[in-house]
XYZ file of C-alpha atoms in Angstrom:
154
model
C 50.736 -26.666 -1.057
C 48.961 -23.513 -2.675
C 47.625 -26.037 -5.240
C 46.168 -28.283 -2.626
C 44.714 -24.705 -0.860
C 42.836 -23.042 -3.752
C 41.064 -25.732 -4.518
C 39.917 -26.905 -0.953
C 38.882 -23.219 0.101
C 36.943 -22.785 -3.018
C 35.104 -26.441 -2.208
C 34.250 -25.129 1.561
C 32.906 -21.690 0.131
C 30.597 -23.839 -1.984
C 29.388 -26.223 0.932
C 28.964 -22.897 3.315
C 26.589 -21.409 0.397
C 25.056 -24.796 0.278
C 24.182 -24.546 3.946
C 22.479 -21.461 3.603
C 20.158 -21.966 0.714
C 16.905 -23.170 1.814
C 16.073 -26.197 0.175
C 13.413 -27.044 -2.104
C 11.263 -28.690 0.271
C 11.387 -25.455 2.481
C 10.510 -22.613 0.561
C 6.917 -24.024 -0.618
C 6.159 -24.638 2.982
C 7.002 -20.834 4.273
C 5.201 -19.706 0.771
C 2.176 -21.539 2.051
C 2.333 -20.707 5.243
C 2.185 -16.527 4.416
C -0.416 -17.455 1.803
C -2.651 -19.405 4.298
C -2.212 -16.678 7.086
C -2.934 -13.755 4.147
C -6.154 -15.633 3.407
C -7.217 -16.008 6.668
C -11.125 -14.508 6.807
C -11.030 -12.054 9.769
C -15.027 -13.315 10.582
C -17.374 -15.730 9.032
C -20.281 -13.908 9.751
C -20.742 -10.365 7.991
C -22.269 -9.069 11.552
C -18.900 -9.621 13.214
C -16.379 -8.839 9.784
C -18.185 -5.261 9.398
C -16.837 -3.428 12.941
C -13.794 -4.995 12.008
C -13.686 -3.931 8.773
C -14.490 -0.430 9.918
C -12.358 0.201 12.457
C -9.339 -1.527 10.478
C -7.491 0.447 7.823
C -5.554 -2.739 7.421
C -8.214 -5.211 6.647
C -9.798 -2.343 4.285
C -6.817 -3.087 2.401
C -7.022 -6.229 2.310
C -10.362 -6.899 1.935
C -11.350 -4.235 -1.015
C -11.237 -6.073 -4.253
C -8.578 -5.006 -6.909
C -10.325 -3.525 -8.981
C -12.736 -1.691 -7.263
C -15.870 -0.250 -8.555
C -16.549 3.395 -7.693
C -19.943 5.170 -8.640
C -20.307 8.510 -8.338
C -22.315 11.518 -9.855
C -21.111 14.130 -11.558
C -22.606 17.555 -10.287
C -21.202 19.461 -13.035
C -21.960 17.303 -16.284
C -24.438 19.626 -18.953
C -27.707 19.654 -18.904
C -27.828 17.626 -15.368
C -25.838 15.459 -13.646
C -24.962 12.423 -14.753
C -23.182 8.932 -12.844
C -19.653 8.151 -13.400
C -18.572 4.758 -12.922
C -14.282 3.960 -12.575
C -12.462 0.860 -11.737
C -9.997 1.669 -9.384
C -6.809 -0.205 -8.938
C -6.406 -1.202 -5.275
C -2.986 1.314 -5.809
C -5.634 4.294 -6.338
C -8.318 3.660 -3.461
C -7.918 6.546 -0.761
C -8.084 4.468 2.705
C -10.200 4.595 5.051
C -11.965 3.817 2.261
C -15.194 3.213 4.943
C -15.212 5.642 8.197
C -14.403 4.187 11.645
C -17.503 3.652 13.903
C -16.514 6.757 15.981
C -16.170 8.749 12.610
C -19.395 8.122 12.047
C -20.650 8.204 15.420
C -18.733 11.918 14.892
C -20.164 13.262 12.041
C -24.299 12.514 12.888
C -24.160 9.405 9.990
C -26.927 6.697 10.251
C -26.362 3.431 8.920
C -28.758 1.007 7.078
C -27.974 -2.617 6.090
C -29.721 -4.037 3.314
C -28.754 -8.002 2.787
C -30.214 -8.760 -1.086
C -28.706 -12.685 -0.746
C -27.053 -14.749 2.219
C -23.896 -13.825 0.514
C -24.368 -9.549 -0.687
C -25.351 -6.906 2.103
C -24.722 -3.041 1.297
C -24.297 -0.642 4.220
C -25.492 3.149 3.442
C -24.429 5.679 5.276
C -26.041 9.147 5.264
C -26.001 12.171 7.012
C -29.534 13.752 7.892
C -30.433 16.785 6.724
C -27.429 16.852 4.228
C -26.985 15.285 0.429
C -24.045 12.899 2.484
C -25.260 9.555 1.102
C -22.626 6.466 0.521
C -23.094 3.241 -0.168
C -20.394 0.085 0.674
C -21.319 -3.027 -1.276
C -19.803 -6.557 0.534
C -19.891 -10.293 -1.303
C -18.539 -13.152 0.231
C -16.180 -15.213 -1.803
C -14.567 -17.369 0.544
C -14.578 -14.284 2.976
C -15.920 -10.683 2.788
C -14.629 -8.320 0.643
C -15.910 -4.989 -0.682
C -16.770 -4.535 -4.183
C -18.201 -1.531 -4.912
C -18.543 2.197 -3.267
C -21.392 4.385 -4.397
C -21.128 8.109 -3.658
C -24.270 9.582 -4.258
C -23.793 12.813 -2.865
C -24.039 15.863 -4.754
């Protein structure tokens, strides 16, 4: 009888591991459904996808390309200062990596959008009376993304 038992138990632990394993045919589908709801574009229309964008530290995230550009200048280079220019790896972007509307409704900053195609706008924020000047360059691809900061404050 133990020869008969062995054998049976070790062909029901097989089909009960076979019952669990999700089957070819499934695991594509549930792939493609988190890929389709991860590529989802939050708004069509840059006018709407900007507050969003803002006032999201989620959708910064994933809506900043990887890699991003980030232009600065260098206030202490010798003779005079001088731009710097890094990729960043999405891993190395500080978020927010664009203030909130009420951030900048906070700290006085003015914002002026400057479309230079149906499918590039750049947003620059500044702060009157101060060297705070920032620009956010978008480019739809499908959906919006941001491509490019420029921090031209001194």
């Amino acid at each position: 009888m133990r020869t008969l038992f062995l054998p049976s138990l070790a062909f029901a632990l097989l089909l009960a591991a076979c019952d669990k394993a999700p089957t070819p045919s499934q695991a594509p589908a549930a792939a493609s459904t988190a890929g389709a709801q991860a590529s989802r574009c939050p708004a069509d229309d840059f006018d709407a996808f900007l507050p969003l964008f803002q006032n999201d530290v989620s959708l910064q995230k994933a809506y900043v390309t990887d890699p991003l550009q980030s232009d600065s200048v260098d206030p202490n280079a010798d003779p005079e200062p001088k731009p710097v220019s890094k990729m960043l790896a999405k891993a190395d972007v500080t978020f927010p990596v664009m203030p909130s509307q009420a951030d900048q409704a906070k700290d006085s900053l003015t914002a002026t959008r400057t479309a230079t195609s149906p499918t590039e706008v750049t947003i620059k924020l500044a702060k009157p009376d101060t060297d705070y000047q920032m620009s956010f360059f978008f480019r739809k691809d499908g959906c919006w993304h941001l491509y490019r900061v420029k921090d031209d404050s001194l």
